[in-house]
Short mmCIF file of C-alpha atoms in Angstrom, two decimals:
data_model
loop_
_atom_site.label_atom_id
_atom_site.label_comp_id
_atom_site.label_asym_id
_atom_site.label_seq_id
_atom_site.Cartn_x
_atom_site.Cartn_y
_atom_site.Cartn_z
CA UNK O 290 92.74 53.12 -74.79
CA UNK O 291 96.44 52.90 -73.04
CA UNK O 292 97.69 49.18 -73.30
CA UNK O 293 100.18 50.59 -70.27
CA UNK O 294 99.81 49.47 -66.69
CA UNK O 295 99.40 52.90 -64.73
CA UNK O 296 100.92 53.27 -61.47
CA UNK O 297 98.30 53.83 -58.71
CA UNK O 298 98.21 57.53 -57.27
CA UNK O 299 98.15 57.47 -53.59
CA UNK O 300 97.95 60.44 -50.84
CA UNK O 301 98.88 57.90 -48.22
CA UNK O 302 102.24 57.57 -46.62
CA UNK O 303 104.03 54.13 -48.40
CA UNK O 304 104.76 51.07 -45.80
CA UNK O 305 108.22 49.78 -45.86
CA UNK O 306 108.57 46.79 -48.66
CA UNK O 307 109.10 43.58 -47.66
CA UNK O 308 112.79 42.71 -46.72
CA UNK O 309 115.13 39.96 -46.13
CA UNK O 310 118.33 40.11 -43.45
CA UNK O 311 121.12 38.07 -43.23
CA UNK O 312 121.38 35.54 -39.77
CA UNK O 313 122.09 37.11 -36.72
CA UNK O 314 125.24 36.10 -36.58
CA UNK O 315 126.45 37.33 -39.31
CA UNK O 316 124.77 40.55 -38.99
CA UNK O 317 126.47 40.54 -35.48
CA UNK O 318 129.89 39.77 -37.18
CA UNK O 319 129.67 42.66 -39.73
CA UNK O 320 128.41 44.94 -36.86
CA UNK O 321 131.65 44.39 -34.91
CA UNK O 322 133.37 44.60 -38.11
CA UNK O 323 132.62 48.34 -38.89
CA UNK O 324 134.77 50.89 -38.01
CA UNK O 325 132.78 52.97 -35.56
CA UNK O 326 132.01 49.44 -33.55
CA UNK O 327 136.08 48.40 -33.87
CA UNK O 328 137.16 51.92 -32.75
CA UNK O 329 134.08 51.94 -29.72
CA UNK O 330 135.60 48.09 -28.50
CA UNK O 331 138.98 49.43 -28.70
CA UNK O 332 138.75 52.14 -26.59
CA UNK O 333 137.01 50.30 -23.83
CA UNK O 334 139.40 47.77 -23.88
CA UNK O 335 142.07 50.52 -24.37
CA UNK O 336 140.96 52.01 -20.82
CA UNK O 337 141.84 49.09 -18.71
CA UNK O 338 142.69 48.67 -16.08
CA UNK O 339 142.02 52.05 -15.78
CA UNK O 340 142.24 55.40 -17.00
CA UNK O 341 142.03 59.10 -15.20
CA UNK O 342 139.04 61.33 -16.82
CA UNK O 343 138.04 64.65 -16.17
CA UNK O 344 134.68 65.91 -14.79
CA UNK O 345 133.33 65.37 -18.72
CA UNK O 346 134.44 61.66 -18.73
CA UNK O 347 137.49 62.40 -20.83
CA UNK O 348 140.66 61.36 -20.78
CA UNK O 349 143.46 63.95 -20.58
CA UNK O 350 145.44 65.00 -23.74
CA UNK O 351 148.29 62.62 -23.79
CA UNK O 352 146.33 59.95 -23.12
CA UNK O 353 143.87 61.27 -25.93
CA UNK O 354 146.96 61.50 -28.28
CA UNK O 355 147.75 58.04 -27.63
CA UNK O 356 144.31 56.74 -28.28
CA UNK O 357 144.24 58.45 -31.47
CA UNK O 358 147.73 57.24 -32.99
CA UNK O 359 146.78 53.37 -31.64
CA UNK O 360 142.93 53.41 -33.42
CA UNK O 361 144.02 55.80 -35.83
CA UNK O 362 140.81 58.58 -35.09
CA UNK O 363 142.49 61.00 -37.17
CA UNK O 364 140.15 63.35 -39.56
CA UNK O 365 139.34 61.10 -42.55
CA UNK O 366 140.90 63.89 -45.10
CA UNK O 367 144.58 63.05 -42.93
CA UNK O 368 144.49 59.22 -42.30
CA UNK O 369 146.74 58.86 -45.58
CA UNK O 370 149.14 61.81 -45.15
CA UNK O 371 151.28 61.11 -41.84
CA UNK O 372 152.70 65.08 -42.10
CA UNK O 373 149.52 66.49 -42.10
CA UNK O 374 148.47 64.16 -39.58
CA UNK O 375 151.78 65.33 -37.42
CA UNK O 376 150.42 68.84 -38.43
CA UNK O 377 147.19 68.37 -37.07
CA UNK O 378 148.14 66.60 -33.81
CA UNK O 379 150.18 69.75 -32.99
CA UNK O 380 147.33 71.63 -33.11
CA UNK O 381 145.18 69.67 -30.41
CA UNK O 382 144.81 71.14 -27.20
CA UNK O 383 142.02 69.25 -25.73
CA UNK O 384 139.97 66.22 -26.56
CA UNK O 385 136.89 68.17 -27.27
CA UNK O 386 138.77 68.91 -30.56
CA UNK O 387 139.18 65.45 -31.76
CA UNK O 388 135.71 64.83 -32.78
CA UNK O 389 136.89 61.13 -34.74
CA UNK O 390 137.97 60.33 -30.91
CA UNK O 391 135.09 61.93 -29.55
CA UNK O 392 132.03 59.63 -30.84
CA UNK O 393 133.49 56.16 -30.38
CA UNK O 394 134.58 57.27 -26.76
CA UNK O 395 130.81 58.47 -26.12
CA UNK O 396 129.34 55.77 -27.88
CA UNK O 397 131.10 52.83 -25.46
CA UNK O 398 129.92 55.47 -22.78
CA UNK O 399 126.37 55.37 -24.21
CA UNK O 400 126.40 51.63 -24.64
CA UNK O 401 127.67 50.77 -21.20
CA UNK O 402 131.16 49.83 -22.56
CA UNK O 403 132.67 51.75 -20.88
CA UNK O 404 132.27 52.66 -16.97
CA UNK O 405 133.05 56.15 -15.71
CA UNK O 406 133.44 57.32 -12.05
CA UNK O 407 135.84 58.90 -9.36
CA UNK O 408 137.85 60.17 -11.84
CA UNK O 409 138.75 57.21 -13.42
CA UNK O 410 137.10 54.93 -16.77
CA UNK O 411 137.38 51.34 -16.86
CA UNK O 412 136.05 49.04 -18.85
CA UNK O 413 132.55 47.10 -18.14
CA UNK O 414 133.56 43.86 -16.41
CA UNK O 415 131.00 41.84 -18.78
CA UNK O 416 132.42 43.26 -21.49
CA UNK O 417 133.89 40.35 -23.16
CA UNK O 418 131.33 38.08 -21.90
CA UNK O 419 129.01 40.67 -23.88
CA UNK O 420 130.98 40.96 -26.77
CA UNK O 421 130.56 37.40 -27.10
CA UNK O 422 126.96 37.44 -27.42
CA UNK O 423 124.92 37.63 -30.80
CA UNK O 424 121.25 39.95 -29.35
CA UNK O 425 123.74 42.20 -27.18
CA UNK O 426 126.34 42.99 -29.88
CA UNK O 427 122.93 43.36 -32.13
CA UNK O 428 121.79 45.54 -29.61
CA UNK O 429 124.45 47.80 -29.10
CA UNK O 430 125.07 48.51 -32.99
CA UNK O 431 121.27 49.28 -33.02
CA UNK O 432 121.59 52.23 -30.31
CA UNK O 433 125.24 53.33 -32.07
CA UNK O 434 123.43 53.00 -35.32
CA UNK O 435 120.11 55.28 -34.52
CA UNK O 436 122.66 57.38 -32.29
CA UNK O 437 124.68 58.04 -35.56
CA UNK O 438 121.58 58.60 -37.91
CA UNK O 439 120.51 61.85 -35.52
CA UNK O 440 123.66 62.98 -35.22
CA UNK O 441 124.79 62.79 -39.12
CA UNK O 442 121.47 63.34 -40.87
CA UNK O 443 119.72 65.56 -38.87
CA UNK O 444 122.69 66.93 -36.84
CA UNK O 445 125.17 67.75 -39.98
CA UNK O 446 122.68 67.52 -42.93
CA UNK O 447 119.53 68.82 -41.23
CA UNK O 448 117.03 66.01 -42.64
CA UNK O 449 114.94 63.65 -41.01
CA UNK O 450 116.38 60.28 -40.80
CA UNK O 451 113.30 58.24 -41.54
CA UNK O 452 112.82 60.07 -45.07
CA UNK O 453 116.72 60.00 -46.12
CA UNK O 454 117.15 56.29 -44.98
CA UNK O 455 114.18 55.36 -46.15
CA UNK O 456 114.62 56.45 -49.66
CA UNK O 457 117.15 53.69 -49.25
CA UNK O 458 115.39 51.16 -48.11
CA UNK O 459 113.26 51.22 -50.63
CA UNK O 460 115.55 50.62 -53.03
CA UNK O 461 115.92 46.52 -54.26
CA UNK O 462 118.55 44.79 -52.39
CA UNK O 463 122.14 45.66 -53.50
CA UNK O 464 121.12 49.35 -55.75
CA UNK O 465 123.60 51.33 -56.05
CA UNK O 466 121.98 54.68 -56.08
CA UNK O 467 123.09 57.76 -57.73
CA UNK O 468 124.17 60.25 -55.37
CA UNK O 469 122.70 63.06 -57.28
CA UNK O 470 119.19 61.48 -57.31
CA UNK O 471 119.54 60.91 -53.24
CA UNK O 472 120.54 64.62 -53.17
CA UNK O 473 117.70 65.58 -55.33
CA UNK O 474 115.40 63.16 -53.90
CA UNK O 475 115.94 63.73 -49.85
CA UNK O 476 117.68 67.22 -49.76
CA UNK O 477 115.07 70.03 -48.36
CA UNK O 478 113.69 72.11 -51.53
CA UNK O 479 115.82 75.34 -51.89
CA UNK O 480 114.06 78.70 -53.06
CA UNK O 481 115.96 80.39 -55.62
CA UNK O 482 114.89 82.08 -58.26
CA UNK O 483 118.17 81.86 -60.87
CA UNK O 484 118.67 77.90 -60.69
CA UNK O 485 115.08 76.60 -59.40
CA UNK O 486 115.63 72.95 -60.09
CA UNK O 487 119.70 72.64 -58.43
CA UNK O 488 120.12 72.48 -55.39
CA UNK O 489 123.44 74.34 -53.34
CA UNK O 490 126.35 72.73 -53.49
CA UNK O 491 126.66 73.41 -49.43
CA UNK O 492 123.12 71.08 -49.58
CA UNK O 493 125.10 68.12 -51.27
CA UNK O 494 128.36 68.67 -49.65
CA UNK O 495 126.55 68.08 -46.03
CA UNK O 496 124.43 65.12 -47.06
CA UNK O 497 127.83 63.83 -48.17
CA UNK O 498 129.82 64.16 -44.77
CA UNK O 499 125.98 62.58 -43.26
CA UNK O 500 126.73 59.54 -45.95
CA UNK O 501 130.42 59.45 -44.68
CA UNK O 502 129.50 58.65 -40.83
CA UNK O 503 127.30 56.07 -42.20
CA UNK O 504 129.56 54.60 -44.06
CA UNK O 505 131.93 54.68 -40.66
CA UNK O 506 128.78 52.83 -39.09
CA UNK O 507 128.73 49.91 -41.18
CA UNK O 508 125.01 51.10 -42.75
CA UNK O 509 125.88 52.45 -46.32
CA UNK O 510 128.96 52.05 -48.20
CA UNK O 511 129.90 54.55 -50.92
CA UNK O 512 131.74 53.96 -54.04
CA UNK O 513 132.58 55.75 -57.52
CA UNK O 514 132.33 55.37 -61.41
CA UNK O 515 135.94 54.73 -61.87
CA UNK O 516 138.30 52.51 -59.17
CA UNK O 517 140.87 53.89 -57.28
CA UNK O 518 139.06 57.35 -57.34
CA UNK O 519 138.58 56.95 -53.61
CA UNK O 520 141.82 58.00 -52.20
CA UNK O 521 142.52 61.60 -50.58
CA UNK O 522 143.70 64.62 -52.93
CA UNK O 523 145.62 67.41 -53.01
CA UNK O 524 144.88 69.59 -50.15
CA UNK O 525 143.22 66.85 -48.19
CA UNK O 526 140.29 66.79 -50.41
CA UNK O 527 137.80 63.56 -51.30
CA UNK O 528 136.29 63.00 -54.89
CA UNK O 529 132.77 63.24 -54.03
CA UNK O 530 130.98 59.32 -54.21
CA UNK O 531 128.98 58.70 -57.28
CA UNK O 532 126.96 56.11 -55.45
CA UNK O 533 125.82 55.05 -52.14
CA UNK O 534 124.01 51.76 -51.28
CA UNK O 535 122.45 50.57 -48.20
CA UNK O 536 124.49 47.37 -46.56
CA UNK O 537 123.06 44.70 -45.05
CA UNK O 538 123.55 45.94 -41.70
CA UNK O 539 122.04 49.19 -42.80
CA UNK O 540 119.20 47.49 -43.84
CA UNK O 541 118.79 45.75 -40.12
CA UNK O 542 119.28 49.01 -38.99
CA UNK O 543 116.87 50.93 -40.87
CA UNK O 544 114.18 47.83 -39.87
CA UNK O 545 114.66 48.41 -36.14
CA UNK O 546 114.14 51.83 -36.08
CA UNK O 547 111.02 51.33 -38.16
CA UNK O 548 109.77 48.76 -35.48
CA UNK O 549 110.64 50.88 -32.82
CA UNK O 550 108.13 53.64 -34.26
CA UNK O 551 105.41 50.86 -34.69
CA UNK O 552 105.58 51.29 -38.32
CA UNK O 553 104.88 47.96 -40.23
CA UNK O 554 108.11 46.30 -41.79
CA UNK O 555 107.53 42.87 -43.14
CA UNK O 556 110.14 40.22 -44.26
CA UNK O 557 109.89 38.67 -47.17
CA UNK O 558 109.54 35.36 -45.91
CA UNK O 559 106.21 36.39 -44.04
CA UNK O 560 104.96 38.69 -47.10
CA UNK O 561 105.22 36.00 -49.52
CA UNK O 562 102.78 33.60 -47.24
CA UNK O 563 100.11 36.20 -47.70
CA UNK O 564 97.11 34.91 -49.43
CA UNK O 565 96.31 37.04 -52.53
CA UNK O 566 94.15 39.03 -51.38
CA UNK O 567 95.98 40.41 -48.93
CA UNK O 568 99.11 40.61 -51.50
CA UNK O 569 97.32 42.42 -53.92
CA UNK O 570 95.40 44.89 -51.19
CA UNK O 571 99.22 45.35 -50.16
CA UNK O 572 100.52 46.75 -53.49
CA UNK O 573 98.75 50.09 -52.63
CA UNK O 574 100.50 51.18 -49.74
CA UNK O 575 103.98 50.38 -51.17
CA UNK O 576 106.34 52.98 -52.45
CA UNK O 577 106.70 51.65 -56.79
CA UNK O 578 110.36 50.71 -55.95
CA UNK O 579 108.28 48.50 -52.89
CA UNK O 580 105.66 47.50 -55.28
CA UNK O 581 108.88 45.92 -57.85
CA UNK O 582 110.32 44.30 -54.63
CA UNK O 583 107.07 42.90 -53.37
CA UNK O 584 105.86 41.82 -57.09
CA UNK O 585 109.07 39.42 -57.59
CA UNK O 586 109.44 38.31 -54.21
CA UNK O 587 105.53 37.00 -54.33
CA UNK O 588 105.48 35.65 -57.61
CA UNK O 589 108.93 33.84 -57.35
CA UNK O 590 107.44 31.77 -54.31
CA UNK O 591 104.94 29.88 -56.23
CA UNK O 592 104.76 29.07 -60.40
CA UNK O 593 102.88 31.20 -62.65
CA UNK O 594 99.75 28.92 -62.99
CA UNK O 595 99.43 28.47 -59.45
CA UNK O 596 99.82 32.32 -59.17
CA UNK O 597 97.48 33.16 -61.88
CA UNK O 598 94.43 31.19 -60.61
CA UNK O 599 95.21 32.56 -56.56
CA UNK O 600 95.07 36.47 -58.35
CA UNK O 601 92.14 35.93 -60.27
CA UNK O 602 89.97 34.25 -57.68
CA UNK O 603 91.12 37.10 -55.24
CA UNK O 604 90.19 39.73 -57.60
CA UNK O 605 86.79 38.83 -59.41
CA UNK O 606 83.50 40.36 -58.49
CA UNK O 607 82.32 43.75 -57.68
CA UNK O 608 84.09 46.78 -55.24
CA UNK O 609 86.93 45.10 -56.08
CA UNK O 610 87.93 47.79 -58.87
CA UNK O 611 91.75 48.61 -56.59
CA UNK O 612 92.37 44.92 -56.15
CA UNK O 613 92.04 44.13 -60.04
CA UNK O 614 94.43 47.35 -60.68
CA UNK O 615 97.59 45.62 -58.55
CA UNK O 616 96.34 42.09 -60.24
CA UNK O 617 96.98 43.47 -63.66
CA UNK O 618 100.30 44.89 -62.70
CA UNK O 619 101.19 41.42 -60.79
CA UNK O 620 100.43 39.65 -64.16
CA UNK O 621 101.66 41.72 -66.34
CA UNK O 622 105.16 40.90 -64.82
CA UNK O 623 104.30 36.82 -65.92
CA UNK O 624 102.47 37.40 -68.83
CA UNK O 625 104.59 35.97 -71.41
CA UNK O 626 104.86 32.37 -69.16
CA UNK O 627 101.02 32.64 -68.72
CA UNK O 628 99.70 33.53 -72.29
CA UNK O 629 97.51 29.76 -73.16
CA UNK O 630 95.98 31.05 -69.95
CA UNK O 631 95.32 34.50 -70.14
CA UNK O 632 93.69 33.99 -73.49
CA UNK O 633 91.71 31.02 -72.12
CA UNK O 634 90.02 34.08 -69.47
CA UNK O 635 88.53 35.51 -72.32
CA UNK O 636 86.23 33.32 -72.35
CA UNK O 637 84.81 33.99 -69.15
CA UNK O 638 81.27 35.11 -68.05
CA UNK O 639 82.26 37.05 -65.56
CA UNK O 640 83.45 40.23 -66.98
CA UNK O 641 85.57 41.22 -64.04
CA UNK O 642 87.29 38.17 -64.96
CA UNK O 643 87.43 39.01 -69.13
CA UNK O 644 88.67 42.54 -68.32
CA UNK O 645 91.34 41.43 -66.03
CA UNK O 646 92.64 39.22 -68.79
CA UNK O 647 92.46 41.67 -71.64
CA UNK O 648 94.31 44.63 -69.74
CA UNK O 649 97.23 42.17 -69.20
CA UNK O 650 97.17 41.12 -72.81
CA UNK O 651 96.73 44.35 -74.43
CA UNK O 652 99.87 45.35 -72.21
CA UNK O 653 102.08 42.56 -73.25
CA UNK O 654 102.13 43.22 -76.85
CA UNK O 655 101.56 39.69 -77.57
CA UNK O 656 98.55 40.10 -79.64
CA UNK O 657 98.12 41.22 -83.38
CA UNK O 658 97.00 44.01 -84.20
CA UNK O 659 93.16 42.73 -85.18
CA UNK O 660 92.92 40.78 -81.60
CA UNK O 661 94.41 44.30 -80.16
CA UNK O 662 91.62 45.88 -81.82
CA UNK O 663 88.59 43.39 -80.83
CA UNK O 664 88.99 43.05 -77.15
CA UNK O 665 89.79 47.12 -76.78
CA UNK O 666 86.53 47.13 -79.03
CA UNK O 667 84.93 44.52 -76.90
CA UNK O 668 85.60 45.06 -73.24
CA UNK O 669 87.81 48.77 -73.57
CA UNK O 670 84.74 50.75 -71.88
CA UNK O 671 83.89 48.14 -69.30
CA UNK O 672 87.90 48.31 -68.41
CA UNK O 673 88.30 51.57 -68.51
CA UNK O 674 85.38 52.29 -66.02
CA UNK O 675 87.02 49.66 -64.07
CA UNK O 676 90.19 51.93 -63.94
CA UNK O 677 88.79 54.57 -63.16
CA UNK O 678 86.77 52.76 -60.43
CA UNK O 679 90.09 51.85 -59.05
CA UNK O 680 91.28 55.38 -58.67
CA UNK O 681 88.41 56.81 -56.97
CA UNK O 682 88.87 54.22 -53.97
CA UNK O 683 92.18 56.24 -53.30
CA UNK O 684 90.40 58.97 -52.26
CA UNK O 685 89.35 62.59 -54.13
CA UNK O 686 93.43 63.07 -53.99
CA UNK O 687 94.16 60.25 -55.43
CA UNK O 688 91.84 60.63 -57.95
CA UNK O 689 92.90 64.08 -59.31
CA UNK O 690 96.70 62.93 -59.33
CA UNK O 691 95.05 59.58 -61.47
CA UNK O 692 93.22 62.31 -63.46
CA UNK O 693 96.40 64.66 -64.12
CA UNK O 694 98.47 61.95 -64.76
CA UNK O 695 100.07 60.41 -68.04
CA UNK O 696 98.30 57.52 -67.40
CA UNK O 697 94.88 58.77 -67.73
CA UNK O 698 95.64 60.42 -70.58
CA UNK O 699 93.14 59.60 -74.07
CA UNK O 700 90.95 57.28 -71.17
CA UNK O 701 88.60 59.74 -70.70
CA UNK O 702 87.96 60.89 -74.14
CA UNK O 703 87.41 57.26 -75.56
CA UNK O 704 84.65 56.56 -73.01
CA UNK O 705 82.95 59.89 -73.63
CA UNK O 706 83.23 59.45 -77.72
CA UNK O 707 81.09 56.44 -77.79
CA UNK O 708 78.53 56.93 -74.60
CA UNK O 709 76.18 54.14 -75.40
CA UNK O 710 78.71 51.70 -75.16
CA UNK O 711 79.42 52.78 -71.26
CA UNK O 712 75.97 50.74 -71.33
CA UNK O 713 76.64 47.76 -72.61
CA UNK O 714 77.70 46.06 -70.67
CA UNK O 715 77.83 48.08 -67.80
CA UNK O 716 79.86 48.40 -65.11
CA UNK O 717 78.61 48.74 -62.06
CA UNK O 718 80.26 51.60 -60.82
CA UNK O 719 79.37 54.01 -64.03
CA UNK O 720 77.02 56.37 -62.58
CA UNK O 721 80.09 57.08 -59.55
CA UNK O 722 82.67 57.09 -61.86
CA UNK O 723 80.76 59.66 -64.13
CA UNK O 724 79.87 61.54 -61.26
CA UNK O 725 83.20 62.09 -59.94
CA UNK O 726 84.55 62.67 -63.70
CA UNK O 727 82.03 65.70 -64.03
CA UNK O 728 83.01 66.85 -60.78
CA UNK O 729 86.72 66.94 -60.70
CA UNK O 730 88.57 66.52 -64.32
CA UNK O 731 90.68 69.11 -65.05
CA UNK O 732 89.56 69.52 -68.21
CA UNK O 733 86.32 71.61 -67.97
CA UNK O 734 85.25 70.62 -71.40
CA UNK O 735 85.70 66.62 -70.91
CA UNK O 736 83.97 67.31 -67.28
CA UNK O 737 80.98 69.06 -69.22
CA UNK O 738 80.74 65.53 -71.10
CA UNK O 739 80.64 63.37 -68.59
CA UNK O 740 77.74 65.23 -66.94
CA UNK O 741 75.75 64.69 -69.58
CA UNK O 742 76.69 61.47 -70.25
CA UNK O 743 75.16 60.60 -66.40
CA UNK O 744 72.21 62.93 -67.26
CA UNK O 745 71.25 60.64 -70.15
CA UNK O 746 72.26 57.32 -68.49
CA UNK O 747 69.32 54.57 -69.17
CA UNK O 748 67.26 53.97 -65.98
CA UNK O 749 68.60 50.79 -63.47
CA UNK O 750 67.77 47.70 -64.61
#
């Protein structure tokens, strides 16, 4: 029998993990802070009293020019090369081809920073009156944010924002996460036959330049291995980021636009109020980076005893196979401050309560090898039903991924090699768990056993 905790399979989609944001104000102060939001307050202040625009809302190319030099909207590949940047400011014959002018200008459009009409931009009269005010400056960053998602994920990398950013936000606070597993992670599969498991470079190079105008947002900030690799090489190009990592503000970000599609998003400081039963019924739907988050968060709000008793009152008694699955895992994260406890379980009557205790002991390694061996010879089949139990309540897909899993592996053939024992005592969920055994393991031999093992099960008591 595995002395492992095994992760739960799940078809379901994974709700966000719990979270916690810095105040408002400073979240407002950092939002002002990053350069898209400096550039887009610029440029609406810039525009005062007044400035002629064409029938697009742009201003003409002098004017453009000017902007440019003053915020310094040059291409990111030119903004420490002044020759090239002369070079490249030659070259511009209309606004429409200054695309780091472009999207702050349109953005203090979008946000109302900027009023357009007759010919002529100006900046909002409330403007600084707004500026000066925490939910509006909040509010605006939101819209530039989500604005800036479309545009750089889906626009220029041709993924859905809510999967790449969420990949991210599932991440603990402060991960710094390999670029190449966000490329492999997020990036759309690619069929080809001569490299199947790479993807093209063209795939990371785009999700890069998406990362780049999030980094210009304030949401992500990007960093490599070795310092002072960020600067601009020869020929104008960038050493591709080793890392990226969601800010603070990102974070925010990502929340809102979870909110905004009624999906749930909890703080922490709400999750770790829940009662344990709803803590423990909560580990399912999280994502396991979630599941790490919400574990510590929890547990860190209240001491180990106090934790223990809450789990194991929430999770005793019967149909409650799912529940005692996330309970192990919670306790198994404490077990080594809760040991005089755990071992005191074992002397329960209630054998929902003994198996809890012995799963988390077994996986601690804090036994010897003769206690090892009496509880897995005591209580193994009883828990192992029990873990199996827990998998079925995830559904027939859940169950098959439990059965194919690395997890499952040896479970099934230590119930089957000693089937009076599945008897004694017995679980209450046998018969199902036998049932569903013979019906869907992959192994057609092990499936064969566990038919007969229901087919000669003693009658109900």
């Amino acid at each position: 029998m595995s002395s492992h905790h095994p992760q739960a399979p799940s078809p379901r989609l994974f709700s966000a993990r719990p979270v916690s944001l810095l105040p408002t104000e400073e979240l407002a102060r950092r939002a002002l802070d990053s350069p898209l939001m400096r550039a887009t307050v610029g440029l609406s202040r810039w525009c005062g009293p007044v400035t002629p625009v064409d029938a697009d809302g742009l201003p003409d190319l002098h004017d453009t020019l000017t902007a440019i030099n003053e915020f310094g909207l040059w291409p990111r590949t030119l903004c420490r090369d002044p020759e090239r940047r002369s070079a490249w400011t030659a070259k511009i014959t209309s606004p429409a081809q200054a695309e780091d002018f472009l999207i702050p200008w349109h953005t203090a459009r979008h946000l109302g920073m900027i009023e357009c009409g007759a010919g002529q931009a100006r900046p909002a009269p409330e403007l600084e009156r707004w500026l000066g005010s925490t939910g509006r400056v909040l509010h605006w960053w939101t819209l530039a944010f989500h604005q800036c998602a479309e545009r750089a994920l889906r626009g220029t990398a041709g993924l859905d924002p809510r999967t790449a950013l969420g990949r991210l936000y599932e991440s603990p606070d402060g991960a710094r996460v390999p670029l190449r597993l966000v490329t492999q992670e997020i990036l759309p599969a690619r069929q080809t036959h001569y490299l199947p498991t790479r993807h093209p470079p063209w795939s990371t190079a785009l999700l890069t330049r998406a990362l780049w105008q999030l980094n210009d947002a304030g949401a992500v900030a990007l960093g490599w291995h070795t310092p002072g690799t960020d600067t601009t090489g020869a020929h104008g190009h960038r050493p591709e980021p080793a890392w990226v990592q969601l800010t603070d503000l990102g974070r925010f970000g990502i929340r809102q636009l979870l909110l905004a599609e009624e999906q749930p998003a909890p703080l922490t400081e709400e999750f770790i109020r829940l009662g344990a039963d709803e803590f423990l019924d909560a580990l399912a739907d999280f994502s396991p980076d979630g599941q790490l988050v919400a574990l510590t968060a929890w547990l860190d709000a209240r001491p180990p005893d106090r934790a223990l008793r809450e789990i194991v009152s929430a999770s005793s008694g019967p149909g409650l196979a799912l529940r005692r699955w996330n309970a192990t895992m919670a306790l198994g994260s404490i077990s080594s401050r809760i040991e005089p406890e755990l071992r005191a379980l074992l002397r329960s009557r209630d054998p929902t309560v003994v198996s809890l205790a012995s799963v988390v002991l077994l996986a601690s390694r804090m036994l010897t090898a003769p206690e090892q061996d009496g509880l897995t010879s005591a209580y193994g089949h009883w828990t192992a039903i029990d873990m199996f139990a827990a998998a079925t309540c995830l559904g027939e897909t859940g169950l098959k991924s439990f059965l194919g899993s690395e997890a499952a592996e040896g479970i099934d053939r230590f119930l089957l090699n000693d089937v009076p024992r599945l008897w004694n005592p017995e679980h209450p969920e046998t018969r199902e768990v036998l049932r569903l055994l013979g019906r869907h393991h992959p192994d057609p031999s092990i499936a064969a056993r566990a038919r007969a093992a229901e087919t000669h099960a003693p009658p109900p008591a």
